[in-house]
Short mmCIF file of C-alpha atoms and ligand atoms in Angstrom, two decimals:
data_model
loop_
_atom_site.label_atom_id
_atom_site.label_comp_id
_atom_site.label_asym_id
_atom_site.label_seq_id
_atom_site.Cartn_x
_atom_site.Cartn_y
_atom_site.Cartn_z
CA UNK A 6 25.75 -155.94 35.97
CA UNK A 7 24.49 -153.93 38.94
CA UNK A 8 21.10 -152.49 37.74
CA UNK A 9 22.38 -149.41 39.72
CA UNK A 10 25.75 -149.03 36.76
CA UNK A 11 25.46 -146.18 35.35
CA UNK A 12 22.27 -144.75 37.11
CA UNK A 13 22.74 -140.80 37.71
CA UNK A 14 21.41 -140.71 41.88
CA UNK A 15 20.15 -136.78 42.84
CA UNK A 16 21.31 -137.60 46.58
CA UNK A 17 19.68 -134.48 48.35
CA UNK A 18 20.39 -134.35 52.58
CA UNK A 19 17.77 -133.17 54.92
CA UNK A 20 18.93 -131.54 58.36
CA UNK A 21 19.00 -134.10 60.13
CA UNK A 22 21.33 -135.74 62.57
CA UNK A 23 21.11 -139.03 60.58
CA UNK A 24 23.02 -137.19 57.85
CA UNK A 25 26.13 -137.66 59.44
CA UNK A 26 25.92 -141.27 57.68
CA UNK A 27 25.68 -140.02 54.04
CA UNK A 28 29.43 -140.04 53.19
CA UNK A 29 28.91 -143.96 53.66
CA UNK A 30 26.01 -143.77 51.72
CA UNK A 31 27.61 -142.27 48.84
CA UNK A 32 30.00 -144.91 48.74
CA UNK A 33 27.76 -147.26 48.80
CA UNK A 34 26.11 -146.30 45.62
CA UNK A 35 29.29 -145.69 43.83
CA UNK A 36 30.27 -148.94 44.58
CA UNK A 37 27.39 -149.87 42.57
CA UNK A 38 28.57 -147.73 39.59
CA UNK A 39 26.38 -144.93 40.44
CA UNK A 40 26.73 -141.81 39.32
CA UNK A 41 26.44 -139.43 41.95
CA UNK A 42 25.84 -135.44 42.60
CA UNK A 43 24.83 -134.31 45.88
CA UNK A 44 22.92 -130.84 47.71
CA UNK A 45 22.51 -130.15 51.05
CA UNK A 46 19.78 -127.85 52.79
CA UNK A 47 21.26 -125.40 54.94
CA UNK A 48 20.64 -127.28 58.06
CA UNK A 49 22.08 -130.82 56.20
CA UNK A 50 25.75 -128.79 56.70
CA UNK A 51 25.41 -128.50 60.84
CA UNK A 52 25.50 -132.39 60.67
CA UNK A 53 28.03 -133.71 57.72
CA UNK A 54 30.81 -131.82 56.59
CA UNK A 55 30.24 -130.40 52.92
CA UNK A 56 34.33 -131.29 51.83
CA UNK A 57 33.38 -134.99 53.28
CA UNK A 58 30.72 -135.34 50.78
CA UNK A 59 32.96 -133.85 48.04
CA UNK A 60 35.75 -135.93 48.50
CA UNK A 61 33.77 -138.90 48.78
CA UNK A 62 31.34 -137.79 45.54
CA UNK A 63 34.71 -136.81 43.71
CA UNK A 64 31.86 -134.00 42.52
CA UNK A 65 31.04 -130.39 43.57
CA UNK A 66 28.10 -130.32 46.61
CA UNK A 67 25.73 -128.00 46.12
CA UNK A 68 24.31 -126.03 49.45
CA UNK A 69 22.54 -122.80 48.48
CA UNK A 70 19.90 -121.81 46.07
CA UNK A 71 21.01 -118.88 44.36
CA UNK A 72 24.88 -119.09 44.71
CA UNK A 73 26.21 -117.57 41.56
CA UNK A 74 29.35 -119.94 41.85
CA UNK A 75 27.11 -123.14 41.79
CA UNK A 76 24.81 -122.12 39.57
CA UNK A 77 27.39 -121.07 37.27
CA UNK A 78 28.45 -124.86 37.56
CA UNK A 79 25.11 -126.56 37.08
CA UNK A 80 22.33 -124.42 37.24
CA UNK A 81 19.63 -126.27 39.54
CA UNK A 82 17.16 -126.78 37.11
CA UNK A 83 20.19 -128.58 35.20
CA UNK A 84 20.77 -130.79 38.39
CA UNK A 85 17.29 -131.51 38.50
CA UNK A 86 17.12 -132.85 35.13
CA UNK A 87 20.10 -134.12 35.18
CA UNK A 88 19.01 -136.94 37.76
CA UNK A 89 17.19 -140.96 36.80
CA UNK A 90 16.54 -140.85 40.12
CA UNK A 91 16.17 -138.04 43.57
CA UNK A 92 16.84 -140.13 46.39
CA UNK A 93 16.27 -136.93 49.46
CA UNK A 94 17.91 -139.24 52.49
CA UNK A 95 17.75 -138.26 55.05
CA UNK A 96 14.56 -136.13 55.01
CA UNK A 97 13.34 -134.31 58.14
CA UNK A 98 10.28 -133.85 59.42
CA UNK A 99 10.09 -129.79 57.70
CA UNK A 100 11.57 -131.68 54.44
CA UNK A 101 8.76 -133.60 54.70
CA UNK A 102 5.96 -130.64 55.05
CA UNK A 103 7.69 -128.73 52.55
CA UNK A 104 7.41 -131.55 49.86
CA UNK A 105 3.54 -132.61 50.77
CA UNK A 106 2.91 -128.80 50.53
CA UNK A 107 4.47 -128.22 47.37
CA UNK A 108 7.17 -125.31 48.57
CA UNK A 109 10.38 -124.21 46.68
CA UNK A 110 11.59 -122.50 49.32
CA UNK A 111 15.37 -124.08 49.75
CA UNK A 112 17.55 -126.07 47.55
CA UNK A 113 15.93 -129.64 47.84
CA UNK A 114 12.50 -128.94 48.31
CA UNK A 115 13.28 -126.74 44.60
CA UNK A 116 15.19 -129.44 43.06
CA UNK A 117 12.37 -132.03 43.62
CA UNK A 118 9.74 -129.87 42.58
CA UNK A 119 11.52 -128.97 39.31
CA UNK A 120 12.57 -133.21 38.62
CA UNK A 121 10.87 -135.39 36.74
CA UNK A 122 12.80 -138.35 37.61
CA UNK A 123 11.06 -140.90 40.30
CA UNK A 124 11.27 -139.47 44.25
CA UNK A 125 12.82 -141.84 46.91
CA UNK A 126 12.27 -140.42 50.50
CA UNK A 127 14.32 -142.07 53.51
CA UNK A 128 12.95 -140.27 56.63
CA UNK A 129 14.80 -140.03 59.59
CA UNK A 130 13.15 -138.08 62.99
CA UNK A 131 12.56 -138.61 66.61
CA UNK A 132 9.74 -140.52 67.31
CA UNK A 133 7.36 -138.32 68.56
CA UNK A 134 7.81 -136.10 65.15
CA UNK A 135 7.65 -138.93 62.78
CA UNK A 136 4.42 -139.87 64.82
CA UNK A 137 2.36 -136.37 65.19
CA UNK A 138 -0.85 -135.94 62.85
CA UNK A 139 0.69 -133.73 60.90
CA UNK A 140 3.35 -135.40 59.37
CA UNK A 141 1.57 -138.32 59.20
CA UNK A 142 -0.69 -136.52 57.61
CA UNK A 143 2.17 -135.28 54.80
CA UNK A 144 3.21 -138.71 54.56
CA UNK A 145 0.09 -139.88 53.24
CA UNK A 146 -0.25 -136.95 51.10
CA UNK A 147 3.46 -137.79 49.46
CA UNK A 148 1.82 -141.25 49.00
CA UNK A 149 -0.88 -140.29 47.10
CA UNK A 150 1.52 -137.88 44.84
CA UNK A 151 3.70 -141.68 44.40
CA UNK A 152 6.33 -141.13 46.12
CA UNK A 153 8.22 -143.78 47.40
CA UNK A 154 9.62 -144.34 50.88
CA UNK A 155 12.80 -146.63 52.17
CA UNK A 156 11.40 -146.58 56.02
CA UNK A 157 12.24 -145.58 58.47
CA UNK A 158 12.73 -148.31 60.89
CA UNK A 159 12.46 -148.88 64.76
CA UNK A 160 15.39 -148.53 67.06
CA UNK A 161 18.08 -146.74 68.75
CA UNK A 162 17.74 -143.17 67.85
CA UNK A 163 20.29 -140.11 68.19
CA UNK A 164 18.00 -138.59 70.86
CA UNK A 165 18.02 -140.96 73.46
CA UNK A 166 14.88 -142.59 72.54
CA UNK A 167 13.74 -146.06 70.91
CA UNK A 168 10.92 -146.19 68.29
CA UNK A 169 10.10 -145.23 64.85
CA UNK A 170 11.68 -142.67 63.11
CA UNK A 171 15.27 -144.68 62.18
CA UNK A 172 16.59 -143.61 59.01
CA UNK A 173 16.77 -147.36 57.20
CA UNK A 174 19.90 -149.62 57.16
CA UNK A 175 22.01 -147.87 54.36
CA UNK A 176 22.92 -150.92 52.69
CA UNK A 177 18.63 -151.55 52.62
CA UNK A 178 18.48 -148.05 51.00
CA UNK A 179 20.87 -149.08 48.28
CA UNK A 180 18.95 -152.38 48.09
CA UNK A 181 15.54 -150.74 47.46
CA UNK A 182 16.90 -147.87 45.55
CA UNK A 183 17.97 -150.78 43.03
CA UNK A 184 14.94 -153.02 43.40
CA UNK A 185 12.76 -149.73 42.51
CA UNK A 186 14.83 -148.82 39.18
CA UNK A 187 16.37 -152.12 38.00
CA UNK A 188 14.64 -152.84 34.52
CA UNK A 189 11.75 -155.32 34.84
CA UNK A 190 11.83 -158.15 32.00
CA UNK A 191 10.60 -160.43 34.84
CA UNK A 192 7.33 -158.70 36.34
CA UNK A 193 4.17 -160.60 36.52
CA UNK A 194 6.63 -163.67 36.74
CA UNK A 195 6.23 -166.39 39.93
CA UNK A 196 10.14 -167.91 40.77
CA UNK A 197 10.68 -170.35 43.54
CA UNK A 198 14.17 -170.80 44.19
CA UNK A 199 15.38 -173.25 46.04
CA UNK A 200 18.64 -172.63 47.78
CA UNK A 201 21.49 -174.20 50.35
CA UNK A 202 22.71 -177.67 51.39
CA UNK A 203 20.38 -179.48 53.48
CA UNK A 204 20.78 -181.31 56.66
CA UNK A 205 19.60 -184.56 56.99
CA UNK A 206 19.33 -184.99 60.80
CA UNK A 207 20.66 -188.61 62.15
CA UNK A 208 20.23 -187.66 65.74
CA UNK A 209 20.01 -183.45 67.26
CA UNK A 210 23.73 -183.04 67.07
CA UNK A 211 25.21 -184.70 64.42
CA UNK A 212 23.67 -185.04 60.26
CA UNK A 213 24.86 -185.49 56.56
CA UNK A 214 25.01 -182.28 54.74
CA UNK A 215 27.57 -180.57 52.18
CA UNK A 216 29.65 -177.73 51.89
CA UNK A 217 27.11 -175.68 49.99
CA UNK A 218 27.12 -171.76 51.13
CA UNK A 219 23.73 -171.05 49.24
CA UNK A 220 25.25 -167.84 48.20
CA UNK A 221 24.44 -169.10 44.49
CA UNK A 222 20.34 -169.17 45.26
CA UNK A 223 20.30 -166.19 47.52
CA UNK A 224 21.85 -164.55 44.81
CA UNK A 225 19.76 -166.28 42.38
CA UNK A 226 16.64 -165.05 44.18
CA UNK A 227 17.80 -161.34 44.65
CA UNK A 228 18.49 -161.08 41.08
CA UNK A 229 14.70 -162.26 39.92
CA UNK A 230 13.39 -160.15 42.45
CA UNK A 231 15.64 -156.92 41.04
CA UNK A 232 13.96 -157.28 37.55
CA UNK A 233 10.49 -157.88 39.02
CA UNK A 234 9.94 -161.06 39.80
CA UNK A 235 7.61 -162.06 42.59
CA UNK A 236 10.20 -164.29 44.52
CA UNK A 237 9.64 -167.18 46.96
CA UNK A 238 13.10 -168.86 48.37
CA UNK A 239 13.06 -172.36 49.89
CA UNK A 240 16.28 -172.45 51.72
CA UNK A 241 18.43 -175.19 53.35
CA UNK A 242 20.52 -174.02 56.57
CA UNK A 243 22.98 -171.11 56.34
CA UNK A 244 23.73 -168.00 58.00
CA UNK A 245 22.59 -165.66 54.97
CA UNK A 246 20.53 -162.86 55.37
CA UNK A 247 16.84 -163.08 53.15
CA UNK A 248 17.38 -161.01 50.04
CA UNK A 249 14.74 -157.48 50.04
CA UNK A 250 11.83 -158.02 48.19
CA UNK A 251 12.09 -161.62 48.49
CA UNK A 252 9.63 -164.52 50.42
CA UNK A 253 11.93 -167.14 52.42
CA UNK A 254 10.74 -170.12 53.72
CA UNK A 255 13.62 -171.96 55.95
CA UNK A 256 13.67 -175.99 55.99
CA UNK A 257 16.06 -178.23 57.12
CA UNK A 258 15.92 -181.49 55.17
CA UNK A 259 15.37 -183.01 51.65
CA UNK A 260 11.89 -184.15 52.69
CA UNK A 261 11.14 -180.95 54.13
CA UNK A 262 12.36 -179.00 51.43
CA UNK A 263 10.26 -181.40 49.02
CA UNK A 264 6.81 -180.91 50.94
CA UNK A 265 7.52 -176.78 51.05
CA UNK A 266 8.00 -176.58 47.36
CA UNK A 267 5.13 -179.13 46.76
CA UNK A 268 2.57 -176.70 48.86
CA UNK A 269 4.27 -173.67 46.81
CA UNK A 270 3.60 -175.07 43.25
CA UNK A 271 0.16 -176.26 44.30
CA UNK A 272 -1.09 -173.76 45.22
CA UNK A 273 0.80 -170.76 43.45
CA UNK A 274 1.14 -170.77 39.69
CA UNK A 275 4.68 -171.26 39.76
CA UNK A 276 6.48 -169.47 35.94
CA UNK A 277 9.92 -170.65 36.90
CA UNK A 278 11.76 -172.63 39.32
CA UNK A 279 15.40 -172.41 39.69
CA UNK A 280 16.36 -175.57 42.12
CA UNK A 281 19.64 -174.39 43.14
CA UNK A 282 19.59 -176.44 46.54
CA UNK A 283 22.41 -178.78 47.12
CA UNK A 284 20.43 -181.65 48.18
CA UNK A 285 21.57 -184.15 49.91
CA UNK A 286 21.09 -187.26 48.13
CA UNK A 287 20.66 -189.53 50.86
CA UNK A 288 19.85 -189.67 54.49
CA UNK A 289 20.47 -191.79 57.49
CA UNK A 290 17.93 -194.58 57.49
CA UNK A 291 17.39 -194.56 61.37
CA UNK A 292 17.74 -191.77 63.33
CA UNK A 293 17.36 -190.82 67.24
CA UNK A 294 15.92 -187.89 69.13
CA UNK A 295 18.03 -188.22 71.90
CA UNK A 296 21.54 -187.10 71.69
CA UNK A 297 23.48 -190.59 71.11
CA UNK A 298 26.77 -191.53 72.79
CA UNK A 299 29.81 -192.20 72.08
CA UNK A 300 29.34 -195.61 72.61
CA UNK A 301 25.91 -196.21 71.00
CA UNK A 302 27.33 -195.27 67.58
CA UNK A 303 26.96 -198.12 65.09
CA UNK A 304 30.05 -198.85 63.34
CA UNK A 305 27.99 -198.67 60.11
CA UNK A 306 25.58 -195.82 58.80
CA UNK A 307 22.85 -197.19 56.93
CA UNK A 308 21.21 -194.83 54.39
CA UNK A 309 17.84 -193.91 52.14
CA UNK A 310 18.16 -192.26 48.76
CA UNK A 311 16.41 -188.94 49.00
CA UNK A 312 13.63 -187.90 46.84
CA UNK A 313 14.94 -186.02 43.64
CA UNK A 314 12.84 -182.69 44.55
CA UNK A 315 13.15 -181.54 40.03
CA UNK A 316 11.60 -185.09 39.45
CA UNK A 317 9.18 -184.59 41.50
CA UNK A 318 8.03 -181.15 40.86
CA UNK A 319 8.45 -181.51 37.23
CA UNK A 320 6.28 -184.79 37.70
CA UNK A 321 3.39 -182.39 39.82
CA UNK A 322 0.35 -182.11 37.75
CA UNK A 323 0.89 -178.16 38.90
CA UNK A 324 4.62 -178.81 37.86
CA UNK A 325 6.16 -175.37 37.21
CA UNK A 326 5.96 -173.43 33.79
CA UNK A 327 9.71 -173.97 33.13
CA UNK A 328 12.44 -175.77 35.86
CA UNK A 329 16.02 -175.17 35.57
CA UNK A 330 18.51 -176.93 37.28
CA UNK A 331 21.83 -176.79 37.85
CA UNK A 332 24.72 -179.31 37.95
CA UNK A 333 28.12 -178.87 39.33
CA UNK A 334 30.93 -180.75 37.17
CA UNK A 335 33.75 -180.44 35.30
CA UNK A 336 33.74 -178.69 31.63
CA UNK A 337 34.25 -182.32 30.75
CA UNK A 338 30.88 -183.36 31.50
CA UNK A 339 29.09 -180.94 30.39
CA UNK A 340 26.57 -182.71 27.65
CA UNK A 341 26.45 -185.56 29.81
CA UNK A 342 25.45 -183.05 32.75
CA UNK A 343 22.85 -181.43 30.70
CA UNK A 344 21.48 -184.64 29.61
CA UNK A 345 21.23 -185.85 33.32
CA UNK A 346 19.22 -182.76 34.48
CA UNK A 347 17.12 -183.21 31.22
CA UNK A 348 16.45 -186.75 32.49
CA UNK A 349 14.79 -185.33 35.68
CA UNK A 350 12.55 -182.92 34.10
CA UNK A 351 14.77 -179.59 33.69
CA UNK A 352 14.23 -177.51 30.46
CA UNK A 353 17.37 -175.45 31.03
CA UNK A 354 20.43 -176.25 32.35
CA UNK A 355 23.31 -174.89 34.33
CA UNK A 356 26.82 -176.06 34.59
CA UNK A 357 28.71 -175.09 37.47
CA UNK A 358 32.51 -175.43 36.84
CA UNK A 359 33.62 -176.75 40.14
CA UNK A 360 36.62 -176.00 39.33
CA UNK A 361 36.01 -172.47 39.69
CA UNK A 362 35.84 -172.86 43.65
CA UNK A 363 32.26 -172.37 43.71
CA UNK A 364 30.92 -174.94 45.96
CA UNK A 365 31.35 -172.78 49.48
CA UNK A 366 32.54 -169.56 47.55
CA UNK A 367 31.76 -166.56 47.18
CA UNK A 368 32.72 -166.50 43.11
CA UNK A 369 31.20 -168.75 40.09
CA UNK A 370 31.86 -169.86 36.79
CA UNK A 371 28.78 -171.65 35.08
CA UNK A 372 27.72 -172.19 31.04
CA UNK A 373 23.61 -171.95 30.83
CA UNK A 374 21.76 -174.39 28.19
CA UNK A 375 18.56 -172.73 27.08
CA UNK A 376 17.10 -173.81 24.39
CA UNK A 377 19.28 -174.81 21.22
CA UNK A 378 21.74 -172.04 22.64
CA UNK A 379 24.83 -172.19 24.99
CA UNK A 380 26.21 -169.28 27.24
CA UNK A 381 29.32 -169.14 29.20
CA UNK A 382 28.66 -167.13 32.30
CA UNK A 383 32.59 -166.03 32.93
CA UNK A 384 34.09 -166.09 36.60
CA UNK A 385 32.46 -163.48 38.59
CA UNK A 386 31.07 -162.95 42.02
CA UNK A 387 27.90 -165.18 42.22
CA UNK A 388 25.60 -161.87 42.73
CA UNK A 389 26.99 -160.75 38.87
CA UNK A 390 26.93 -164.48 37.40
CA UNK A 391 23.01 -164.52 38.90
CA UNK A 392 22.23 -161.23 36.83
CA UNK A 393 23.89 -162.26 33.74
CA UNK A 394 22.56 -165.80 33.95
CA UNK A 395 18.32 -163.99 34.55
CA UNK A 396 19.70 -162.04 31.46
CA UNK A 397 20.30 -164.17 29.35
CA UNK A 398 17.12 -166.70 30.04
CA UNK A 399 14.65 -163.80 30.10
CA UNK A 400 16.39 -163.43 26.08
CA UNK A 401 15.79 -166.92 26.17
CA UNK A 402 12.09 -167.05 26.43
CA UNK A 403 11.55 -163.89 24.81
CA UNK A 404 7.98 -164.42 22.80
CA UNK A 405 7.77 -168.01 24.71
CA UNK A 406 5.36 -166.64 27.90
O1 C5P B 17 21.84 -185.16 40.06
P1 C5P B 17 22.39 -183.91 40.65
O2 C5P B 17 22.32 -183.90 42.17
O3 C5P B 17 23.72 -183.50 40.15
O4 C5P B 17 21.37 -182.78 40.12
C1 C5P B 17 21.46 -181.48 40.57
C2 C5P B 17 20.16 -180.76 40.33
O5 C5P B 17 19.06 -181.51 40.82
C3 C5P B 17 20.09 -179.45 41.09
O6 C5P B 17 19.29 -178.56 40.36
C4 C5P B 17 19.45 -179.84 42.40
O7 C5P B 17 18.80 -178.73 43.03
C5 C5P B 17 18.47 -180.90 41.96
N1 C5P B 17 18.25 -181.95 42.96
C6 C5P B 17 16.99 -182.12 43.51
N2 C5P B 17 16.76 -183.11 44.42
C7 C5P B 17 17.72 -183.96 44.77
C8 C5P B 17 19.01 -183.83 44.21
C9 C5P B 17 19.24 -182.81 43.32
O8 C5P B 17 16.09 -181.33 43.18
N3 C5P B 17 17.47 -184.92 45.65
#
């Protein structure tokens, strides 16, 4: 389950021209199972339209202090209490002064000062603004008070200019809103995951791999990193972007990806590794570094068995606190799956049912072994199967760390 489901999100909006992207925002985070009420400052209505944010909130907006027809809805102070979490996106540059100062002197800048619930601050400013002493100055002050802030980020802004002063990706304010209140059964923890196919090169054009997306381990590593996790990925080629929160180290081949997670575990205390790569299990026994033609092909490809990378690890003197390791077969196979990734060193085990499309997919079905006990992780997408599956194995070792 999203850690967001069922969160109640304060979104306040700053006057700023970077509030014009707040209806997406909003669906964003109800897409997550948020639940959502929203208030403007006055300004905040110049640049979005109040009825947008309604519709797309399916709640009342609130836009003045001391309306008698809002507060007869929810009083502010109700709003304000009402809220896990304020996230005040975007905030301006006099949102900013007024919260490092301590003011109640519009709707946000009262709300926050009467919540309790953590403060999330995505700025959004020209450059110049976001740059001057002063608000520099605030920011540093709203630091101190532990406050959090989601950017803001260089680039393109609405006033011609390039620099600081961005409001942050939406989809990375959603991502950090959910890192920051996602439950945290997993802090303190040290997961390398490893992640992908992997190529193994036989000359700079052509290679062995498999169809692998590495969807599974991205989502894998995204999940450990939600509940607190301190997350290093080890990933085989793909076109995925690195989860937030999460260390990625790219590598190509088997051997590679062996030597990376070697120097991980040997030098970080490694808790858990989930060795989700794909590997390929064998690679081509000579290979070129010149482009070969058509005609230079041999008929025949000779090959070397790769090195099992769970053996290995698990073999490490350093060898991580607990490995598990996941096999893709059919529910036929599944205790003599287990028993093969038992043989290599796993204490848990996952089995992906490949008939479930999820080799290359963007869904999974698996059953985790931990323990004496068996789960069945039903269909879902792989981001949902990765949560449940962390779930269930943090239950797992409950009183075992
Ligand atoms: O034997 P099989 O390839 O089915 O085992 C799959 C498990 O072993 C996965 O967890 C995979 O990441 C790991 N593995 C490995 N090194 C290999 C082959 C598989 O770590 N060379």
């Amino acid at each position: 389950m999203d850690p967001l489901a069922g969160k109640k999100i304060l979104l306040l909006i700053g006057g700023s021209i970077a509030a014009y992207k707040t209806p997406e925002l909003i669906r964003l985070l109800r897409g997550c199972g948020a639940e959502l009420r929203v208030a403007l400052s006055s300004h905040a209505a110049d640049f979005v339209a109040p009825l947008a944010l309604q519709a797309v909130s399916g709640q009342p907006v609130r836009q003045s202090l001391f309306s008698p027809v809002e507060e007869a809805a929810m009083d502010h102070i109700a709003l304000a209490r009402w809220a896990d979490a304020v996230l005040y996106a975007p905030i301006s540059a006099s949102g900013l002064a007024r919260l490092a100062q301590g003011l109640a002197d519009d709707l946000p800048s009262t709300i926050v000062l009467a919540s309790r619930a953590p403060l999330f601050l995505a700025p959004a400013m020209n450059t110049a603004m976001w740059e001057n002493t002063a608000t520099q100055r605030n920011v540093r002050q709203l630091r101190d008070d532990a406050v959090t802030f989601f950017g803001p980020e260089s680039g393109d802004l609405a006033c011609g200019e390039t620099g600081a002063g961005r409001l942050l990706e939406l989809i990375e304010v959603v991502d950090q809103l959910r890192l920051a209140l996602a439950p945290k059964p997993w802090a303190g923890w040290n997961v390398l995951v490893t992640a992908g196919p992997t190529w193994e090169a036989w000359d700079p054009v052509r290679g062995l791999s498999n169809r692998s997306s590495g969807r599974q381990g991205y989502a894998l590593a995204q999940a450990a990193a939600e509940r607190g996790a301190r997350v290093t990925l080890v990933s085989g080629p793909n076109a995925l972007t690195c989860p937030t929160g999460v260390e990625r180290i790219e590598v190509e081949s088997a051997q590679e990806m062996l030597a990376v997670c070697q120097g991980i575990v040997q030098t970080a205390r490694i808790d858990l590794l989930l060795a989700n790569a794909a590997v390929a299990d064998h690679r081509p026994a000579k290979t070129s570094a010149e482009k070969q033609s058509k005609g230079e092909l041999p008929e025949q490809l000779f090959l070397l068995a790769n090195p099992d990378i769970v053996h290995r690890l698990h073999d490490d003197p350093q060898r991580p606190r607990y490995i598990l390791a996941f096999a893709a077969e059919t529910h036929n196979d599944e205790e003599r799956a287990v028993a093969k990734l038992r043989a290599k060193g796993a204490d848990f085990a996952v089995v992906n049912d490949l008939r479930s499309g999820a080799m290359g997919g963007t869904e999974n079905a698996a059953v985790l072994f931990c323990a004496d006990r068996r789960w069945e992780l039903p269909r879902s997408n792989k981001l949902d199967l990765a949560r449940a599956l962390l779930h269930h194995l943090a239950t797992c070792l409950h009183g075992r760390n």
